[in-house]
Coordinates of C-alpha atoms in Angstrom, one line a residue:
M5 CA 145.1 162.3 188.9
G6 CA 144.1 160.4 185.8
F7 CA 140.6 159.5 184.5
A8 CA 139.3 157.7 181.4
R9 CA 136.1 156.0 180.4
T10 CA 134.9 153.6 177.8
C11 CA 131.8 151.3 177.4
S12 CA 130.8 147.7 177.4
V13 CA 127.5 145.8 177.7
A14 CA 125.9 143.8 180.5
L15 CA 123.5 141.1 179.4
V16 CA 120.2 140.8 181.3
G17 CA 118.5 137.7 180.0
V18 CA 118.8 138.0 176.2
E19 CA 118.9 141.8 176.2
G20 CA 121.9 144.1 176.6
V21 CA 122.4 147.2 178.8
V22 CA 125.1 149.6 178.0
V23 CA 127.6 150.0 180.9
E24 CA 130.1 152.8 181.2
V25 CA 133.5 151.6 182.5
Q26 CA 135.3 154.4 184.3
A27 CA 138.9 154.3 185.7
D28 CA 140.3 156.7 188.2
L29 CA 143.9 156.9 189.3
E30 CA 144.9 158.8 192.5
P31 CA 148.1 159.1 194.5
G32 CA 148.3 156.6 197.4
V33 CA 149.0 153.0 198.2
A34 CA 148.7 150.8 195.1
A35 CA 145.3 149.1 195.1
F36 CA 142.7 148.0 192.6
T37 CA 139.0 148.4 193.6
L38 CA 136.2 147.3 191.3
V39 CA 132.7 148.7 192.1
G40 CA 129.3 148.6 190.4
L41 CA 127.6 145.4 191.5
P42 CA 130.0 142.8 189.9
D43 CA 129.6 139.1 190.3
K44 CA 132.4 136.7 191.2
S45 CA 133.8 136.2 187.7
L46 CA 133.8 140.0 187.2
I47 CA 135.6 140.6 190.5
E48 CA 138.3 138.2 189.3
S49 CA 138.9 140.4 186.3
R50 CA 141.3 142.5 188.5
D51 CA 143.9 139.8 188.4
R52 CA 143.3 138.9 184.7
V53 CA 143.5 142.5 183.6
R54 CA 146.7 143.3 185.6
A55 CA 148.5 140.2 184.2
A56 CA 147.3 140.9 180.6
V57 CA 148.4 144.5 180.7
V58 CA 151.9 143.6 182.0
N59 CA 152.3 140.7 179.6
S60 CA 151.3 143.0 176.7
G61 CA 154.3 145.2 177.3
A62 CA 152.5 148.0 179.1
E63 CA 153.3 149.4 182.5
W64 CA 150.8 148.8 185.3
P65 CA 150.2 152.0 187.3
Q66 CA 151.4 151.8 190.9
K67 CA 148.7 154.1 192.3
K68 CA 145.3 153.8 193.9
L69 CA 143.0 152.6 191.1
T70 CA 139.2 152.6 191.2
V71 CA 137.2 151.1 188.4
G72 CA 133.5 151.8 188.4
L73 CA 130.8 150.1 186.3
S74 CA 127.8 152.4 185.8
P75 CA 124.8 152.2 186.2
A76 CA 125.6 150.6 189.5
S77 CA 122.1 149.3 190.0
V78 CA 122.3 146.8 187.1
P79 CA 123.8 143.4 188.0
K80 CA 126.9 142.6 186.0
S81 CA 128.2 139.2 185.3
G82 CA 130.7 137.4 183.1
S83 CA 134.2 138.2 181.9
G84 CA 133.2 140.3 178.8
F85 CA 134.2 143.5 180.6
D86 CA 137.9 142.7 180.8
L87 CA 138.9 144.4 177.5
A88 CA 137.0 147.6 178.5
V89 CA 138.5 147.6 182.0
A90 CA 142.0 147.2 180.7
C91 CA 141.7 150.0 178.1
A92 CA 140.1 152.4 180.7
V93 CA 143.0 151.7 183.1
L94 CA 145.6 152.4 180.3
G95 CA 143.7 155.6 179.4
A96 CA 143.8 156.8 183.0
A97 CA 147.5 156.0 183.0
E98 CA 147.9 158.0 179.8
R99 CA 149.3 155.1 177.9
L100 CA 146.3 155.6 175.6
D101 CA 144.5 158.8 174.7
P102 CA 141.3 158.9 176.8
R103 CA 139.5 160.7 174.0
E104 CA 140.0 157.7 171.7
L105 CA 138.1 155.5 174.1
T106 CA 135.0 157.5 174.8
D107 CA 133.0 156.4 171.8
L108 CA 134.2 152.8 171.7
M109 CA 132.2 149.8 172.8
M110 CA 134.5 146.9 173.9
I111 CA 133.5 143.3 174.5
G112 CA 135.9 140.5 175.3
E113 CA 137.7 138.4 178.0
L114 CA 141.4 138.7 178.6
G115 CA 143.8 135.8 179.1
L116 CA 146.8 136.2 181.4
D117 CA 149.0 136.4 178.3
G118 CA 147.0 139.3 176.9
R119 CA 145.0 137.3 174.3
V120 CA 141.4 138.3 173.8
R121 CA 139.1 135.4 174.3
P122 CA 135.5 135.3 172.8
V123 CA 132.5 135.5 175.1
R124 CA 128.9 134.5 174.7
G125 CA 126.2 137.0 173.8
V126 CA 128.1 139.2 171.4
L127 CA 125.2 139.6 169.0
P128 CA 122.7 140.9 171.6
A129 CA 125.5 143.1 173.1
V130 CA 126.2 144.7 169.7
L131 CA 122.5 145.1 169.1
A132 CA 122.2 147.0 172.4
A133 CA 125.2 149.2 171.4
A134 CA 123.7 150.0 168.1
D135 CA 120.4 151.0 169.7
A136 CA 122.3 153.2 172.1
G137 CA 123.9 155.1 169.2
Y138 CA 127.4 153.5 169.2
R139 CA 129.0 152.9 165.8
Q140 CA 132.3 151.4 166.7
V141 CA 132.7 148.1 168.5
V142 CA 135.8 146.1 169.4
V143 CA 135.3 142.3 169.8
P144 CA 137.4 139.2 169.9
E145 CA 138.5 138.1 166.4
R146 CA 136.6 134.8 166.7
T147 CA 133.3 136.7 167.0
V148 CA 133.7 139.3 164.2
A149 CA 131.3 137.4 161.9
E150 CA 128.6 137.4 164.6
A151 CA 129.1 141.1 165.5
S152 CA 129.0 142.1 161.8
L153 CA 125.4 140.9 161.5
V154 CA 124.3 144.2 163.0
P155 CA 124.0 146.8 160.2
G156 CA 125.5 150.2 160.6
I157 CA 128.2 149.1 163.0
S158 CA 132.0 149.2 162.4
V159 CA 133.5 146.1 163.9
L160 CA 137.2 145.7 164.9
G161 CA 138.3 142.2 165.7
V162 CA 141.5 141.9 167.7
R163 CA 143.5 138.8 168.7
S164 CA 145.3 140.4 171.7
L165 CA 145.4 143.4 173.9
R166 CA 148.8 144.2 172.4
Q167 CA 147.1 144.6 169.0
L168 CA 144.4 146.9 170.3
I169 CA 146.9 149.1 172.1
A170 CA 148.8 149.5 168.8
V171 CA 145.6 150.4 166.9
L172 CA 144.5 153.0 169.5
A173 CA 148.0 154.5 169.8
D174 CA 148.5 154.6 166.0
E175 CA 151.5 152.3 166.2
P176 CA 152.5 149.3 164.0
V177 CA 150.1 146.4 164.7
P178 CA 152.1 143.3 165.8
E179 CA 151.4 139.9 164.3
E180 CA 150.0 137.4 166.7
E181 CA 150.3 133.6 166.5
D182 CA 147.2 131.8 165.2
P183 CA 147.0 128.3 166.7
L184 CA 144.7 127.2 163.8
E185 CA 147.5 127.7 161.3
E186 CA 149.6 125.2 163.1
G187 CA 146.9 122.5 163.3
R188 CA 146.4 122.8 167.0
P189 CA 143.0 122.9 168.7
D190 CA 141.8 126.4 169.4
P191 CA 141.3 126.9 173.2
L192 CA 139.6 130.2 172.6
L193 CA 136.4 128.6 171.3
A194 CA 135.7 127.1 174.8
G195 CA 134.4 130.5 175.9
L196 CA 131.5 130.3 173.4
L197 CA 129.9 127.2 174.9
V198 CA 128.2 126.5 178.2
P199 CA 129.7 123.3 179.7
G200 CA 127.4 120.3 179.2
T201 CA 125.2 121.9 176.5
G202 CA 126.9 120.3 173.5
V203 CA 128.0 122.2 170.4
S204 CA 124.5 122.8 169.0
A205 CA 121.9 122.0 171.7
G206 CA 118.5 123.1 170.4
L207 CA 119.8 123.8 166.8
P208 CA 119.2 121.7 163.7
R209 CA 122.2 119.5 162.9
G210 CA 122.4 119.2 159.2
E211 CA 119.4 118.1 157.2
H212 CA 116.5 116.6 159.1
A213 CA 115.4 113.0 158.5
D214 CA 113.1 112.7 155.5
L215 CA 109.4 112.5 156.0
A216 CA 109.4 109.7 153.3
D217 CA 111.0 107.4 155.9
V218 CA 107.7 107.3 157.9
A219 CA 105.6 104.3 156.8
G220 CA 101.8 104.8 156.7
Q221 CA 100.3 107.3 159.1
E222 CA 98.6 109.3 156.4
T223 CA 96.4 111.3 158.8
A224 CA 99.4 112.2 161.1
R225 CA 101.5 113.2 158.0
R226 CA 98.7 115.6 156.9
A227 CA 98.4 117.0 160.4
L228 CA 102.1 117.7 160.5
E229 CA 101.6 119.6 157.2
V230 CA 98.9 121.7 158.7
A231 CA 100.9 122.3 161.9
A232 CA 103.8 123.6 159.9
A233 CA 101.7 125.7 157.5
G234 CA 99.8 127.5 160.3
R235 CA 102.2 127.0 163.2
H236 CA 99.5 125.1 165.1
H237 CA 100.4 123.1 168.2
I238 CA 100.0 119.3 167.8
F239 CA 99.5 116.3 170.2
L240 CA 100.4 112.8 169.0
K241 CA 98.9 109.9 171.1
G242 CA 99.6 106.3 170.4
P243 CA 101.3 103.1 171.5
P244 CA 105.0 102.7 171.7
G245 CA 106.6 102.1 168.3
A246 CA 103.8 103.7 166.3
G247 CA 106.1 106.5 165.0
K248 CA 105.2 109.5 167.2
T249 CA 108.8 110.5 167.7
M250 CA 109.7 110.0 164.1
L251 CA 106.9 112.3 163.0
A252 CA 107.8 115.0 165.5
E253 CA 111.5 114.9 164.6
R254 CA 110.6 115.6 160.9
L255 CA 108.4 118.6 161.8
P256 CA 111.2 121.2 161.8
G257 CA 112.2 120.2 158.2
L258 CA 108.7 121.3 157.0
L259 CA 109.0 124.8 158.4
P260 CA 110.1 127.6 156.0
P261 CA 113.6 129.1 156.6
L262 CA 113.8 131.9 159.1
T263 CA 113.4 135.5 157.9
P264 CA 116.3 137.9 158.5
K265 CA 114.6 139.3 161.6
E266 CA 113.8 135.9 163.0
S267 CA 117.4 134.7 162.3
L268 CA 118.8 137.6 164.4
E269 CA 116.3 136.8 167.3
V270 CA 117.2 133.1 167.3
T271 CA 120.9 133.7 167.0
A272 CA 120.8 136.2 169.9
V273 CA 119.1 133.7 172.2
H274 CA 121.5 130.8 171.3
S275 CA 124.5 133.1 171.6
V276 CA 123.5 134.1 175.2
A277 CA 122.7 130.5 176.1
G278 CA 126.2 129.3 174.8
T279 CA 124.7 126.9 172.2
L280 CA 125.7 128.7 169.1
P281 CA 128.1 126.5 167.1
P282 CA 131.5 128.1 166.3
G283 CA 131.7 129.1 162.7
Q284 CA 127.9 129.5 162.4
P285 CA 127.3 133.2 163.2
L286 CA 123.7 133.2 161.9
V287 CA 121.0 130.6 162.4
H288 CA 119.0 130.1 159.2
R289 CA 116.9 127.1 160.0
P290 CA 114.2 126.9 162.7
P291 CA 115.6 125.4 165.9
Y292 CA 114.5 122.1 167.4
C293 CA 114.6 121.5 171.1
A294 CA 113.5 118.2 172.7
P295 CA 114.2 118.2 176.5
H296 CA 113.9 115.0 178.5
H297 CA 110.6 114.4 180.3
S298 CA 112.5 114.9 183.6
A299 CA 113.3 118.5 182.8
T300 CA 112.8 120.9 185.7
M301 CA 110.7 124.1 185.6
A302 CA 113.8 126.3 185.5
S303 CA 115.3 124.4 182.6
L304 CA 112.1 124.7 180.6
V305 CA 111.1 128.3 181.1
G306 CA 114.5 129.7 182.1
G307 CA 116.3 130.2 185.4
G308 CA 119.6 129.7 187.2
S309 CA 121.4 131.4 190.0
G310 CA 121.3 135.2 189.8
M311 CA 119.7 136.5 186.7
P312 CA 117.7 133.9 184.8
R313 CA 119.1 132.3 181.6
P314 CA 117.1 131.2 178.6
G315 CA 115.3 127.9 179.0
A316 CA 114.0 125.3 176.4
V317 CA 111.0 127.5 175.4
S318 CA 113.4 130.3 174.4
L319 CA 115.9 128.0 172.7
A320 CA 112.9 126.8 170.6
H321 CA 112.0 130.4 169.6
H322 CA 110.6 130.4 166.0
G323 CA 111.1 126.6 165.9
V324 CA 109.8 123.4 167.5
L325 CA 109.6 122.4 171.1
F326 CA 109.0 118.6 171.3
M327 CA 107.9 117.1 174.7
D328 CA 108.2 113.4 174.3
E329 CA 106.6 111.1 176.9
A330 CA 104.6 114.2 177.9
A331 CA 102.4 112.3 180.4
E332 CA 105.6 111.4 182.3
C333 CA 106.5 115.1 182.8
S334 CA 105.7 116.9 186.0
P335 CA 102.2 118.5 185.6
S336 CA 103.4 121.8 187.0
V337 CA 106.2 121.9 184.5
L338 CA 103.8 121.3 181.6
D339 CA 101.4 123.9 182.8
A340 CA 104.2 126.4 182.8
L341 CA 103.9 126.3 179.0
R342 CA 100.4 127.8 179.1
Q343 CA 101.5 131.4 179.3
P344 CA 104.2 131.4 176.6
L345 CA 101.9 129.4 174.3
E346 CA 99.5 132.4 174.3
S347 CA 101.8 135.4 174.5
G348 CA 104.9 134.2 172.6
H349 CA 107.2 135.2 175.4
V350 CA 108.0 134.2 179.0
V351 CA 108.3 136.5 182.0
V352 CA 110.7 135.1 184.6
A353 CA 110.7 136.7 188.0
R354 CA 113.6 136.0 190.4
A355 CA 115.0 137.8 193.5
A356 CA 117.7 139.3 191.3
G357 CA 115.2 140.8 188.9
M358 CA 112.4 140.2 186.4
L359 CA 113.0 139.8 182.7
R360 CA 111.2 138.8 179.6
M361 CA 112.5 136.3 177.1
P362 CA 111.1 135.4 173.6
A363 CA 109.3 132.1 173.4
R364 CA 107.2 131.9 170.2
F365 CA 107.5 128.2 169.4
L366 CA 105.5 125.4 167.8
L367 CA 104.7 122.8 170.6
A368 CA 104.6 119.1 169.7
L369 CA 103.5 116.7 172.4
A370 CA 103.7 112.9 172.3
A371 CA 102.3 110.4 174.9
N372 CA 101.2 106.8 175.3
P373 CA 97.5 106.0 175.9
C374 CA 98.3 104.4 179.3
P375 CA 101.4 103.6 181.5
C376 CA 102.1 100.4 179.6
G377 CA 101.2 101.9 176.3
R378 CA 98.9 99.1 175.1
H379 CA 95.5 100.4 176.1
G380 CA 93.0 100.4 173.2
T381 CA 95.3 98.5 170.8
T382 CA 94.1 95.3 169.1
G383 CA 95.5 92.4 171.0
G384 CA 97.5 94.8 173.2
G385 CA 96.7 93.1 176.5
C386 CA 96.8 96.2 178.7
E387 CA 97.0 95.3 182.4
C388 CA 96.8 98.8 183.8
R389 CA 94.1 99.4 186.4
P390 CA 91.4 101.9 185.4
S391 CA 92.5 104.3 188.2
S392 CA 96.1 104.2 186.9
I393 CA 94.9 105.0 183.4
R394 CA 92.8 107.9 184.7
R395 CA 95.8 109.3 186.7
Y396 CA 98.1 108.9 183.8
R397 CA 95.8 110.7 181.4
S398 CA 95.0 113.5 183.9
R399 CA 98.7 114.6 183.9
L400 CA 98.0 116.6 180.8
S401 CA 95.7 119.3 182.1
G402 CA 92.6 120.6 180.4
P403 CA 93.8 124.2 180.2
L404 CA 97.0 123.0 178.5
M405 CA 95.2 120.8 176.0
D406 CA 92.8 123.6 175.3
R407 CA 95.7 125.4 173.7
V408 CA 96.6 122.5 171.4
D409 CA 95.0 122.7 168.0
L410 CA 95.6 119.3 166.5
R411 CA 95.2 116.0 168.4
I412 CA 96.1 113.0 166.4
S413 CA 95.8 109.3 167.3
V414 CA 98.8 107.5 165.9
E415 CA 97.8 103.8 165.4
P416 CA 100.4 101.0 164.9
V417 CA 101.5 100.6 161.3
A418 CA 100.0 97.7 159.4
R419 CA 102.3 95.0 158.1
S420 CA 101.3 95.8 154.5
E421 CA 102.4 99.4 154.9
L422 CA 105.7 98.5 156.7
V423 CA 106.9 95.9 154.2
A424 CA 105.4 97.4 151.1
L425 CA 108.0 97.7 148.2
G426 CA 107.8 100.3 145.5
R427 CA 105.6 102.7 147.4
S428 CA 107.3 106.0 148.0
A429 CA 105.7 108.5 150.4
E430 CA 106.0 112.2 149.9
S431 CA 109.4 113.6 150.9
T432 CA 110.1 116.5 153.3
A433 CA 111.0 118.7 150.3
T434 CA 107.7 118.1 148.6
V435 CA 105.6 118.8 151.7
A436 CA 107.7 121.8 152.7
A437 CA 107.1 123.3 149.2
R438 CA 103.3 123.2 149.8
V439 CA 103.8 124.6 153.3
Q440 CA 105.7 127.5 151.8
V441 CA 103.0 128.3 149.4
A442 CA 100.3 128.2 152.1
R443 CA 102.5 130.5 154.3
E444 CA 102.7 132.9 151.4
R445 CA 99.0 132.9 151.0
A446 CA 98.5 133.6 154.7
E447 CA 101.1 136.4 154.7
A448 CA 99.5 138.1 151.7
R449 CA 96.1 138.0 153.4
L450 CA 97.6 139.3 156.7
A451 CA 99.7 142.0 155.0
G452 CA 99.5 145.3 157.0
T453 CA 98.7 143.5 160.2
P454 CA 101.1 142.5 163.1
W455 CA 100.4 138.8 162.4
H456 CA 102.2 136.5 160.0
T457 CA 100.6 133.0 160.5
N458 CA 97.1 131.9 161.1
S459 CA 97.8 130.7 164.6
E460 CA 98.6 134.3 165.6
V461 CA 95.3 135.9 164.4
P462 CA 93.0 136.8 167.3
G463 CA 89.6 135.2 167.3
H464 CA 87.7 138.5 167.1
E465 CA 89.5 139.3 163.8
L466 CA 88.6 135.8 162.4
R467 CA 85.0 136.2 163.3
T468 CA 84.6 139.7 161.9
R469 CA 87.3 140.6 159.4
W470 CA 88.0 137.3 157.8
Q471 CA 84.8 135.3 157.8
V472 CA 84.3 131.7 156.6
Q473 CA 81.7 130.8 154.0
P474 CA 78.1 131.2 155.1
G475 CA 76.8 128.3 157.1
A476 CA 80.3 126.7 157.5
L477 CA 80.2 127.3 161.3
A478 CA 76.9 125.5 162.0
Q479 CA 78.5 122.4 163.5
A480 CA 81.1 124.4 165.5
E481 CA 78.4 126.6 167.0
R482 CA 76.4 123.5 168.1
D483 CA 79.6 122.0 169.7
L484 CA 80.1 125.3 171.6
E485 CA 76.5 125.2 172.9
C486 CA 76.8 121.7 174.1
G487 CA 80.2 122.2 175.8
L488 CA 82.4 120.2 173.4
L489 CA 84.2 123.5 172.5
T490 CA 85.3 126.4 174.6
A491 CA 85.4 130.0 173.2
R492 CA 89.2 129.6 172.9
G493 CA 88.6 126.2 171.2
L494 CA 86.3 127.8 168.6
D495 CA 88.9 130.4 167.8
R496 CA 91.5 127.7 167.3
V497 CA 89.2 125.7 165.1
L498 CA 88.8 128.7 162.9
R499 CA 92.6 129.1 162.6
V500 CA 93.1 125.5 161.6
A501 CA 90.2 125.9 159.0
W502 CA 92.0 128.9 157.5
T503 CA 95.2 126.9 157.3
A504 CA 93.4 124.0 155.6
A505 CA 91.9 126.5 153.1
D506 CA 95.4 127.9 152.4
L507 CA 96.8 124.5 151.7
A508 CA 93.9 123.7 149.4
G509 CA 94.2 127.1 147.6
R510 CA 90.8 128.4 148.6
D511 CA 90.0 132.0 149.4
R512 CA 87.8 131.2 152.4
P513 CA 87.3 128.1 154.5
T514 CA 84.3 125.9 153.6
G515 CA 82.2 123.7 155.9
E516 CA 84.5 120.8 155.1
D517 CA 87.5 122.8 156.3
V518 CA 85.7 123.7 159.6
N519 CA 84.4 120.1 160.1
W520 CA 87.9 118.7 159.5
A521 CA 89.3 121.1 162.0
L522 CA 86.7 120.1 164.5
E523 CA 87.6 116.4 164.0
L524 CA 91.2 117.1 164.8
R525 CA 90.3 119.0 167.9
T526 CA 87.4 117.0 169.5
G527 CA 87.8 113.5 168.0
V528 CA 84.2 113.4 166.9
R529 CA 83.6 112.4 163.3
R530 CA 82.0 115.2 161.3
G531 CA 81.5 113.7 157.9
A532 CA 84.4 115.4 156.2
L533 CA 86.3 113.7 153.4
T534 CA 87.7 110.4 154.7
T535 CA 90.4 108.0 153.5
A536 CA 91.1 104.4 154.3
G537 CA 94.1 103.8 156.5
A538 CA 95.3 103.8 160.1
G539 CA 95.3 106.8 162.3
G540 CA 92.8 109.5 163.1
A541 CA 92.0 112.4 165.4
S542 CA 91.3 111.8 169.1
A543 CA 90.7 113.8 172.2
D544 CA 93.3 114.5 174.8
L545 CA 94.5 111.9 177.3
G546 CA 92.0 113.0 179.9
A547 CA 88.9 112.8 177.6
H548 CA 86.4 110.0 177.4
P549 CA 86.9 107.6 174.5
R550 CA 85.1 108.8 171.4
E551 CA 84.7 107.6 167.8
T552 CA 88.0 108.3 166.0
A553 CA 88.0 109.5 162.4
T554 CA 90.5 108.9 159.7
T555 CA 90.5 112.1 157.7
R556 CA 92.2 113.9 155.0
P557 CA 92.3 117.7 154.7
P558 CA 89.7 119.0 152.2
G559 CA 91.2 119.7 148.9
K560 CA 94.0 117.2 149.3
Q561 CA 94.1 114.3 146.9
G562 CA 96.1 111.1 147.3

């Protein structure tokens, strides 16, 4: 009787669970039994492993073979166990020394010819191995860069099972053909992508369009700056063609680069989702995800058959989630955003299990004022019935909008602004530099706390530990008493006021900062600094029309 064991990793959502792969050989009729709650693709590994072992020059044992995946209670899916299963079988057959396999972590799919194909989720799998105390990992050669991102781990990249056998048996390592050297497409990279997701779904592609391309919209541009500096959620309302989508698409370019910890978190999510571009082992820029307004609940928060997979809210982790034509989305789908907006993660419960996935994103919403989009515009000629307008506006629920800090009315661009020559608006790089300085001020103030941006600070801390200037909250307190603000709304006004103060270089928010934050939230003019131009703050779609204000953040000069 022969026995050997090695280890691999099962992915549950975006987290890995170490799985011990055991192989047992006994006398009897030749058979191959795989146990341990495998899915269909894992059951098929019996045929892949047998063919790969034979085509790699090793002898397949003609005995009763049982391979167990432990713990048996954890669902296991995918083809990443092939390499561990093959080595465990060869160890049980004494082709390899079983002692050499015990402390190895193996991840990879086997082709019938013995080549080792890359699989998704290598980074979270290696992270799980490191947390479990493993220090040696064997991965496909194409994913060595991704696995090497984990510190303290020795990574061995192999191109074929034949090479791995030679390394473990201390034999000369054979050279394997590299299709890239001959100018042929590499079929191995297909294992890294989920069909239909595209090469980089949810990830920034090159440089974002410049903010200088946006004509006019001074108030909306300033609101984008505040949203990026404090990571505040923003809602853009206006007629078609006013520039709502252009503004939202330029928001990721204003965000600072990801920290090393954030880069690992984002890369792990996209690696599991199959949207990590080949040749880009680490994501440095904040992701940008813009699902269509017909997106389902499962595609937004995560789901799928069996164990849930990351949805759009997780793909936008530490980045921007843009919901264009938000009023056209299903109300239940939009309301599903309420929990991750508050907690920074989403808990998905399915029959196969319950798991938690990261979802700390900056939400950007855009919508028209009515079904035809011309309500309230000069000479618009809106023909929508009042009942249709009310139904349209009510699709954005009050609880959802209560979690949105900035609500901006994007008015049509004037002809003089659109055709003006010689006027250059601020570029993305210029605004991003101010955002970076404001973020640094906030991080210095929040040093020693679990928070990094103003939007994360609890309201209790803002009211007691970091107070505004005396008397600055007078108007906000009156709005709270008369019902214009909720308790959550007051906390969010304080957060926006702190961000405005950081951008202006002030140590504490003034009354002007608080009043400007109130204007952005309620749409009621507060007498803050104003500037001529189109645009202004407005209430959510379901609110009654109020006087709009065209404001500029205190401390900002033209």
